Every structure is written in C-alpha cells, then in structure tokens.
PDB file of C-alpha atoms and ligand atoms in Angstrom:
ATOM      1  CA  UNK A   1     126.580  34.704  46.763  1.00 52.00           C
ATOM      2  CA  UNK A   2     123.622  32.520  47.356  1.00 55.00           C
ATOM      3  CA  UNK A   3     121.672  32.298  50.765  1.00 56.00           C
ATOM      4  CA  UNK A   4     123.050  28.973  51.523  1.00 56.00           C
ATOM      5  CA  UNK A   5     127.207  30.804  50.956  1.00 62.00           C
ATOM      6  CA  UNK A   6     125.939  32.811  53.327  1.00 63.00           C
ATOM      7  CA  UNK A   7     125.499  29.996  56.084  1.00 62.00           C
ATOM      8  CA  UNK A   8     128.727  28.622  58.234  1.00 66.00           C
ATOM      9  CA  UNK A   9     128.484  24.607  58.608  1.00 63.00           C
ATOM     10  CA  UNK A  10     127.115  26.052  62.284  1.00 63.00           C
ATOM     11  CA  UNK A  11     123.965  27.758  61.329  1.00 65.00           C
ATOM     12  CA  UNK A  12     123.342  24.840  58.991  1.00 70.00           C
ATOM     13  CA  UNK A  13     123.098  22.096  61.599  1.00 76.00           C
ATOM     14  CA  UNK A  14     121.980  24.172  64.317  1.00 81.00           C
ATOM     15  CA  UNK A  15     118.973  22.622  66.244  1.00 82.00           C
ATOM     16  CA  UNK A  16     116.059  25.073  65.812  1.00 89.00           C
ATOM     17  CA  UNK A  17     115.089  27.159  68.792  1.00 93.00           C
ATOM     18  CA  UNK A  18     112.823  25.480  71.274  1.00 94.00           C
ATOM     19  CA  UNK A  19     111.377  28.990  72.140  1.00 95.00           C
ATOM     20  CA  UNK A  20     110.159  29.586  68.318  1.00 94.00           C
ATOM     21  CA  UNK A  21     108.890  26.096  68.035  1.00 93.00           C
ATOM     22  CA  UNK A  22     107.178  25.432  71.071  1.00 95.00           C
ATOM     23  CA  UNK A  23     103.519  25.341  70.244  1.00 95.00           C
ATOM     24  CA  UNK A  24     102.020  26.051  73.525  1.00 97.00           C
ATOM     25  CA  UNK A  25     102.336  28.635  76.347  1.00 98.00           C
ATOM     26  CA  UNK A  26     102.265  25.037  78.788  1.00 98.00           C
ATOM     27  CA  UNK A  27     105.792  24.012  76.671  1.00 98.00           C
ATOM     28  CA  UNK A  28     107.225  27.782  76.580  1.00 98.00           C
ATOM     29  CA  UNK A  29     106.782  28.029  80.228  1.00 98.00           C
ATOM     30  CA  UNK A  30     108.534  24.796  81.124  1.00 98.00           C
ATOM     31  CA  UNK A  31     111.330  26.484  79.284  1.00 98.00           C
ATOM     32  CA  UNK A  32     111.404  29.581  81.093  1.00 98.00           C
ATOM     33  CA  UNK A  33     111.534  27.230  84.624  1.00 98.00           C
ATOM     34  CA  UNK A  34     114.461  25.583  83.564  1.00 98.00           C
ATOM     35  CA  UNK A  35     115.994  28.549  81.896  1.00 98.00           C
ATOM     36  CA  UNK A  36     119.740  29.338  83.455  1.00 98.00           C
ATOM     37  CA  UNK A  37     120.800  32.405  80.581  1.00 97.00           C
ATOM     38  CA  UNK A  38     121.577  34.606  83.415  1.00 98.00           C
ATOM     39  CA  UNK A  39     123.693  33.100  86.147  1.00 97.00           C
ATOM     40  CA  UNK A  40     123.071  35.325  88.703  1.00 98.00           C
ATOM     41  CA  UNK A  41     119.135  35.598  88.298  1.00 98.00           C
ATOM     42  CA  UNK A  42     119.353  31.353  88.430  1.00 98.00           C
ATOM     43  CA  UNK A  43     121.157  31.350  91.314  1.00 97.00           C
ATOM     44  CA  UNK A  44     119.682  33.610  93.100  1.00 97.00           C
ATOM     45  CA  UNK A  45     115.906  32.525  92.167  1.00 98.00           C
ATOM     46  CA  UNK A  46     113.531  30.089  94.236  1.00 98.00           C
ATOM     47  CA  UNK A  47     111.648  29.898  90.864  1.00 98.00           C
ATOM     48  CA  UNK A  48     110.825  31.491  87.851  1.00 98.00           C
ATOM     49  CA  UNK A  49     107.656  33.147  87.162  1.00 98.00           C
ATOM     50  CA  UNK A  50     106.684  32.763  83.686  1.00 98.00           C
ATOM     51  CA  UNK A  51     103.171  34.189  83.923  1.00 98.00           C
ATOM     52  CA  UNK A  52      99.574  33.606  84.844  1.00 98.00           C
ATOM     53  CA  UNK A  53      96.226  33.502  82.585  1.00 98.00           C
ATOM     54  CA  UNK A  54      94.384  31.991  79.965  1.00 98.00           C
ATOM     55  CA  UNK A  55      96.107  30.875  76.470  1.00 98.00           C
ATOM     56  CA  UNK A  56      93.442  33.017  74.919  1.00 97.00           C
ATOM     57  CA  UNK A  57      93.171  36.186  77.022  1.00 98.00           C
ATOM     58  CA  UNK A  58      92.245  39.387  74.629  1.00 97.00           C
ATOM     59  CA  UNK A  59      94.884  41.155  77.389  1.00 98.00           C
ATOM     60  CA  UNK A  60      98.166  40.998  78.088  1.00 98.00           C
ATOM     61  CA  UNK A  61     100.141  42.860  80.928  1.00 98.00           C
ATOM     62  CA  UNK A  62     103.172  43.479  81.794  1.00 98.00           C
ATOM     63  CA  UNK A  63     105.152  44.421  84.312  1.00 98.00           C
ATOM     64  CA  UNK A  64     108.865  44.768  85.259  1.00 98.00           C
ATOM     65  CA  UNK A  65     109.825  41.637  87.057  1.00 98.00           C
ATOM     66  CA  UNK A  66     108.955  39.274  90.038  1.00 98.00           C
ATOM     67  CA  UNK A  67     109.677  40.568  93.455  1.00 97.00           C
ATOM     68  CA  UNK A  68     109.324  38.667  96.648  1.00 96.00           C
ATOM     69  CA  UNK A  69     106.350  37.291  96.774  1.00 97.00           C
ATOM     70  CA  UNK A  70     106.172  36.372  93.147  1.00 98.00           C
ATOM     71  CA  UNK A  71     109.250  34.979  93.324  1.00 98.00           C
ATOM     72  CA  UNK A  72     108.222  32.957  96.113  1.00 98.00           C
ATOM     73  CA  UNK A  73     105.064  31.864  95.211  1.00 98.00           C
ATOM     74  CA  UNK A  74     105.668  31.380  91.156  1.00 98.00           C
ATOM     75  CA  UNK A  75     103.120  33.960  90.764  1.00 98.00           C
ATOM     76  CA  UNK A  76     103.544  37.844  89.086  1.00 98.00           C
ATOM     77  CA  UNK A  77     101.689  40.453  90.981  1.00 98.00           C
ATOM     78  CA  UNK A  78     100.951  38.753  94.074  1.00 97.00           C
ATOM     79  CA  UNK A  79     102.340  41.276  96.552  1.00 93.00           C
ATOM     80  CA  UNK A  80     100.911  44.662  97.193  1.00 94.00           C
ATOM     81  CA  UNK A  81     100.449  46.338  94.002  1.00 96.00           C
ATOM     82  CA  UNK A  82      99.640  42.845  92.643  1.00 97.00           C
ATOM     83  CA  UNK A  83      96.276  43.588  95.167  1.00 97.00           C
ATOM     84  CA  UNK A  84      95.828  46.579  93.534  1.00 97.00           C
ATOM     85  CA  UNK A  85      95.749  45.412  90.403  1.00 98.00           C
ATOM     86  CA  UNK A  86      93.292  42.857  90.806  1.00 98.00           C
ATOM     87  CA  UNK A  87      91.244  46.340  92.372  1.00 97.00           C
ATOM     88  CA  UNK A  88      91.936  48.201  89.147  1.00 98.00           C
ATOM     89  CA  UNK A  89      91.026  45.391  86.970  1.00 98.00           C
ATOM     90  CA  UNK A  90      87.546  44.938  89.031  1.00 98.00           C
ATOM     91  CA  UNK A  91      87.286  48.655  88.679  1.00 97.00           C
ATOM     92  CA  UNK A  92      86.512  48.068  84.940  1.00 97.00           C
ATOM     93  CA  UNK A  93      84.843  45.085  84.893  1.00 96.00           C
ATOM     94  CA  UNK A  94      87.938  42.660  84.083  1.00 97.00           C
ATOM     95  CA  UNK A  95      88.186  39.485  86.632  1.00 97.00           C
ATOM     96  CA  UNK A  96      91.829  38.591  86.988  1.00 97.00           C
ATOM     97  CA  UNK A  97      91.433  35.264  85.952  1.00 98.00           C
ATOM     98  CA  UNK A  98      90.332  36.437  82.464  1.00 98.00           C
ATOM     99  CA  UNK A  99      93.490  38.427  81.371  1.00 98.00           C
ATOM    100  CA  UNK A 100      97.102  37.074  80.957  1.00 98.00           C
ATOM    101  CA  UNK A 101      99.842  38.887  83.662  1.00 98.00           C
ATOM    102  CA  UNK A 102     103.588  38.628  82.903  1.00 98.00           C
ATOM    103  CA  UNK A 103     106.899  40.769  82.967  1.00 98.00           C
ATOM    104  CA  UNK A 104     109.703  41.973  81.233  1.00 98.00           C
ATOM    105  CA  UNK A 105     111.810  39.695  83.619  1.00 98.00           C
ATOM    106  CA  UNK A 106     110.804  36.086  84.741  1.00 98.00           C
ATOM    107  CA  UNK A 107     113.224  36.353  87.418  1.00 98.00           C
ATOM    108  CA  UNK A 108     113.653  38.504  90.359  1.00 98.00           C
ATOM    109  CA  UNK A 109     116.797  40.614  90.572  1.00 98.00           C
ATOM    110  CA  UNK A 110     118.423  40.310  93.828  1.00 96.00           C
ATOM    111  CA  UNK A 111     117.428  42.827  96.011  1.00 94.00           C
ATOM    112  CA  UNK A 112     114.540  44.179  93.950  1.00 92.00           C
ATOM    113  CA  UNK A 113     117.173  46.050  91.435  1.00 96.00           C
ATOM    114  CA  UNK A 114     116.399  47.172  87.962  1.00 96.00           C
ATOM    115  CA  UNK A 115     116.676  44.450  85.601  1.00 97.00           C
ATOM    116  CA  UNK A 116     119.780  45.211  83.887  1.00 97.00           C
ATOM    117  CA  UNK A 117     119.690  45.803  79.859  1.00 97.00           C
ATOM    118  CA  UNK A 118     121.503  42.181  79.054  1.00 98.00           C
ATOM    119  CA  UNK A 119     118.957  40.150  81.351  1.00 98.00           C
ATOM    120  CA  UNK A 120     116.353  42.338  79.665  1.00 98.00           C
ATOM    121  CA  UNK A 121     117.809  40.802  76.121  1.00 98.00           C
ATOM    122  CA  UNK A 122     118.157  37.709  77.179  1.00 98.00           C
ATOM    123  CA  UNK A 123     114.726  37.195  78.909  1.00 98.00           C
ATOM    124  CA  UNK A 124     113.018  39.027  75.798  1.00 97.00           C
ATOM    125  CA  UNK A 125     112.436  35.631  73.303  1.00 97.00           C
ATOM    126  CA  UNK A 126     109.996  33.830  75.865  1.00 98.00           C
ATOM    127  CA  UNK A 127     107.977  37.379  76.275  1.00 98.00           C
ATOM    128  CA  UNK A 128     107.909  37.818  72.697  1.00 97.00           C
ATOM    129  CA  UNK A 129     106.594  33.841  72.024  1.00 98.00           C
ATOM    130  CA  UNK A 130     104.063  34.686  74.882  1.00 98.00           C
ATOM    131  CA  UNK A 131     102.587  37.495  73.014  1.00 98.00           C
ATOM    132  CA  UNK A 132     102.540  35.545  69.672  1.00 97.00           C
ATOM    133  CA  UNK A 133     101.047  32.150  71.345  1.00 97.00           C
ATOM    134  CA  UNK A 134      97.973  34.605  72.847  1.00 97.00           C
ATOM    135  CA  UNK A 135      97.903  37.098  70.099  1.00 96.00           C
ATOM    136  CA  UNK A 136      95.745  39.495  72.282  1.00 97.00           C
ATOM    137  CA  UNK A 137      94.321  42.245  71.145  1.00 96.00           C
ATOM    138  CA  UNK A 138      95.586  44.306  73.810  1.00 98.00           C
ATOM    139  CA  UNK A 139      99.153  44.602  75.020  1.00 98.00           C
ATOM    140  CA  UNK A 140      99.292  46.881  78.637  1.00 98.00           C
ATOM    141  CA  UNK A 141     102.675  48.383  79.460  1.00 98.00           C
ATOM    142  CA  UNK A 142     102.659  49.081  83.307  1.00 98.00           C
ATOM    143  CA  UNK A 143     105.399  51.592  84.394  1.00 97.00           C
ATOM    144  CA  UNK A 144     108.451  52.732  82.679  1.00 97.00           C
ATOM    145  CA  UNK A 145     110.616  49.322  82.264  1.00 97.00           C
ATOM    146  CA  UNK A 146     107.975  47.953  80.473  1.00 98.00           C
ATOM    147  CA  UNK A 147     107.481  51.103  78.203  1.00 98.00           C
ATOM    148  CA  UNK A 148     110.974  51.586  77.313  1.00 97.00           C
ATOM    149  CA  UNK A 149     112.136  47.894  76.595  1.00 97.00           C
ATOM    150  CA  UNK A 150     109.347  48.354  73.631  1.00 97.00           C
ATOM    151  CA  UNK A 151     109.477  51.971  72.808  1.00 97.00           C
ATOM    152  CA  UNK A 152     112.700  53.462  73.878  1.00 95.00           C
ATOM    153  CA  UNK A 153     113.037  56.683  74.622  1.00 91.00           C
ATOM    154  CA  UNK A 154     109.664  57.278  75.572  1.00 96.00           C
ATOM    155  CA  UNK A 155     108.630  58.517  79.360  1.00 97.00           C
ATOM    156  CA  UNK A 156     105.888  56.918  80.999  1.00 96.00           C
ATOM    157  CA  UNK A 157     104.474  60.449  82.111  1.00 95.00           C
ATOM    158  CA  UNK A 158     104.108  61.690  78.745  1.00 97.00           C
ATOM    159  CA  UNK A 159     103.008  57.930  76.591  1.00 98.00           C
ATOM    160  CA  UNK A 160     100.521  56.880  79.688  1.00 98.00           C
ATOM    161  CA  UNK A 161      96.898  56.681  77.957  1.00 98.00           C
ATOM    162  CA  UNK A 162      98.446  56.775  75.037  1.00 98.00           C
ATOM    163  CA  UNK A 163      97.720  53.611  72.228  1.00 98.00           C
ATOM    164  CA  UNK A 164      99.810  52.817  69.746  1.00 97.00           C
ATOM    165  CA  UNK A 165     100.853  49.910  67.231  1.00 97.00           C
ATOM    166  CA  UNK A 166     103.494  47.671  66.864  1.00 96.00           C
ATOM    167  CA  UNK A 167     104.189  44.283  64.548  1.00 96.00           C
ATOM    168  CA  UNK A 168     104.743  41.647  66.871  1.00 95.00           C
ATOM    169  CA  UNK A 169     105.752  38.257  65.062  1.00 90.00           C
ATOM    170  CA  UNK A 170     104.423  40.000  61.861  1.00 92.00           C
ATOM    171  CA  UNK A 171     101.204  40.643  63.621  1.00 95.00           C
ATOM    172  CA  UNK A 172     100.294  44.529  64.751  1.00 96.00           C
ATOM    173  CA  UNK A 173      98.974  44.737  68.111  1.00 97.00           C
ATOM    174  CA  UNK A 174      97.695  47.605  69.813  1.00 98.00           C
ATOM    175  CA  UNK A 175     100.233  48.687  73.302  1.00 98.00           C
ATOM    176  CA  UNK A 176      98.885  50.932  75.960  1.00 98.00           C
ATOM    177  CA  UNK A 177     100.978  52.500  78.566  1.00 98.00           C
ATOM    178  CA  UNK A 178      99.749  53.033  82.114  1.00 98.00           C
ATOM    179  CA  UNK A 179     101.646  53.954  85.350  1.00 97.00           C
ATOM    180  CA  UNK A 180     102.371  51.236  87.181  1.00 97.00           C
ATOM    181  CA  UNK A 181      99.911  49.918  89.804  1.00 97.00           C
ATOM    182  CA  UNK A 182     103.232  50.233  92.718  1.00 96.00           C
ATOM    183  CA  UNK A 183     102.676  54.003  92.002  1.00 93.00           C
ATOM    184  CA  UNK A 184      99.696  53.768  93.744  1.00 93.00           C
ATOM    185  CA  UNK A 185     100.500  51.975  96.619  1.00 94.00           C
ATOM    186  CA  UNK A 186     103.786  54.316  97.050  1.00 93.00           C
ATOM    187  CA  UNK A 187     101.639  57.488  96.611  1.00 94.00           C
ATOM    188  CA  UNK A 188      98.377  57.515  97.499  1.00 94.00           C
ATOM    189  CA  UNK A 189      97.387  60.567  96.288  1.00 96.00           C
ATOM    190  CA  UNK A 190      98.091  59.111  92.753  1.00 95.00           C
ATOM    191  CA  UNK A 191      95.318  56.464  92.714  1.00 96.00           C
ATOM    192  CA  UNK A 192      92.633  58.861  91.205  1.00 96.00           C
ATOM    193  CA  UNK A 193      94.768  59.542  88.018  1.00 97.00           C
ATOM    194  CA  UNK A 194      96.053  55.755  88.476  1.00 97.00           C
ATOM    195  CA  UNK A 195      92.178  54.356  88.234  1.00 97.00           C
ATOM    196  CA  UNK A 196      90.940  57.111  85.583  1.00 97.00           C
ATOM    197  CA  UNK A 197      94.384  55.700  83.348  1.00 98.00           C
ATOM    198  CA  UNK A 198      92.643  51.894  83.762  1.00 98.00           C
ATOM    199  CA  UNK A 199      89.384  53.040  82.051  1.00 98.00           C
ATOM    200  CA  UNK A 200      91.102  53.450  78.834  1.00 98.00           C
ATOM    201  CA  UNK A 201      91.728  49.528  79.218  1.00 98.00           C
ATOM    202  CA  UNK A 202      88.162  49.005  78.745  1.00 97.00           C
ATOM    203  CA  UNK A 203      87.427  52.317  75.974  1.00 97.00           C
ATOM    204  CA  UNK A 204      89.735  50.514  74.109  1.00 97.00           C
ATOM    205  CA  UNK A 205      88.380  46.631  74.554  1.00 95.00           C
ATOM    206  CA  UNK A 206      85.306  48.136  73.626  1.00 92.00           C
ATOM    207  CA  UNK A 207      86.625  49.058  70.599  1.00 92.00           C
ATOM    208  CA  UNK A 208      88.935  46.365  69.115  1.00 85.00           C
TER     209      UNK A 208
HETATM  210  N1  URA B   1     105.044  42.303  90.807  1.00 64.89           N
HETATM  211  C1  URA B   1     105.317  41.867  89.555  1.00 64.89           C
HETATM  212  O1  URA B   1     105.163  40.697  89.237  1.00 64.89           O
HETATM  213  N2  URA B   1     105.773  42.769  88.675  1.00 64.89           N
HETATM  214  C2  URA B   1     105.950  44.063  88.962  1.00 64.89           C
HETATM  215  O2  URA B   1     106.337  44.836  88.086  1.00 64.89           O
HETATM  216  C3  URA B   1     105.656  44.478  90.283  1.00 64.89           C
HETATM  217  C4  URA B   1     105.204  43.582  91.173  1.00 64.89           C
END
C-alpha cells in the first residue's frame, strides 16, 4: 500500500494545523486566547495566559499553570512565588525581562487543582510550538508537573540539578529540573537549597 492508500478522503483535505504553521509566537499566542479545547478551563477562565518574554530568549521556564493572579492579570508568575522568581533570577544575574516564562497549562484550573492529564494533552501543541519558535538553549522545569509531563516517572527530588537532553521538533535541547519557586514561599527553610538549585541555571548558560 502506498502512503497516499494510507490516507482517508479526511486527512487528505484536512486544513493544516494553525499551531504548526503559525510563524510567530505573536500568531501562536492569539491562538492560545481564543483556544476553547477544554470546556471547563474556557469557562471558567477570565483569560488565558500564553506566556511572557522575548521571541529570542536563550531560557525558557516553565511552570504548572496560571493561578489567580495570572489568570487575572494575563500574566504567569505574577503572584507570590512569581516574586520570588524574579528574586532567584536576580540572584544569578538574569533580569526577568530577558528570559521567556510559560506553563504546562495556559489556563487556570478552578480552584487551583492539578491540571488533569487530558488538559495536559490538549494544552501540550502550543507549549511545544513555543519551544520550537524560541529554540532556547535552555529549557527549566520548575516543580514536579512540569518534570513529569516531559520525563515521566521521574521525581523532582531526585532529577532537580540534574541536565539532560531531549529532541524537541527534531532539535535537542538541554532540560533542567529545579524545585519549584512556591516551595520556597511554602517552606522557608527550603530557600537555601531552592537558591543554590538556581546557580546551575547560570553554570550551565555559561556553558552552552
Ligand atoms: N504561577 C504560575 O504562572 N505558574 C506556577 O506554576 C505557579 C504560579
């Protein structure tokens, strides 16, 4: 059988994917605004929040999904550990404005609950085009969420620090775990170990 026997009249006509042929983060992000895949996270949204930075940051981080003041203000990591973050970044010599900031989820789940594994799948295309319209050379993974939607099985206490490589859109990029910065702000007696994790960020800038 050739290819084409392979193909119902359906795939043969169907329009191509606006999320693979968008061009720009500007067009990809008008498409996660107007996205409605999951009916509850539309409905229960003020907005999405497709991500904030530069269309050429050499970092990318991510986080688990908009809470209440992201959700509010368009905006991921605006609330409390979004404060902290901009403290870690300074830490290391990073200005917010220079990196990108995203998260698994573009919506908030009601209520603050875990994003739930067919949101996850459905949300997953626009974070994937974001990484492959940037193409930084460093992906972050903050907390377990993030971890485990792109290295399952892994725990965050073990993989935090801990580089590795993965194709993304037939390009390899270098992902490094770190606790997430609402650790911190939750425990306080974790922000030494928090801040020592963010200084691989920089050992690792330094060498890419
Ligand atoms: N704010 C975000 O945007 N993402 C998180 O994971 C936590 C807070």
């Amino acid at each position: 059988m050739t290819e084409l026997e392979g193909l119902s009249q359906g795939d043969l006509f169907a329009p191509p994917d606006p999320i693979l042929t968008c061009t720009t983060l500007d067009e990809l992000h008008g498409l996660i605004r107007d996205c409605v895949k999951c009916d509850e996270l539309a409905e229960y949204r003020t907005q999405a929040v497709p991500g904030v930075g530069p269309a050429n940051a050499r970092v990318f981080f991510i986080g688990e999904a908009p809470g209440r003041w992201e959700d509010e203000q368009g905006e991921p990591f605006v609330g409390d550990a979004g404060a902290y973050l901009t403290e870690l970044l300074e830490k290391i010599g990073l200005n917010r404005s220079e990196v990108f900031i995203s998260n698994i989820l573009k919506c908030r789940p009601p209520d603050n609950r875990n994003p739930k594994t067919q949101e996850m799948d459905a949300c997953a295309p626009y974070l994937e085009r974001q990484i492959e319209l940037i193409g930084p050379a460093l992906v972050v993974l903050l907390g377990r969420v993030a971890l485990e939607r792109f290295f399952p099985k892994e725990k965050i206490t073990e993989a935090a620090t801990k580089p590795r490589r993965k194709a993304i859109g037939g390009r390899q990029i270098t992902f490094l775990p770190l606790l997430h910065p609402a650790f911190g702000i939750r425990r306080q007696d974790l922000k030494p170990e928090i801040e020592q994790q963010f200084w691989k960020i920089r050992e690792l800038l330094d060498q890419l």
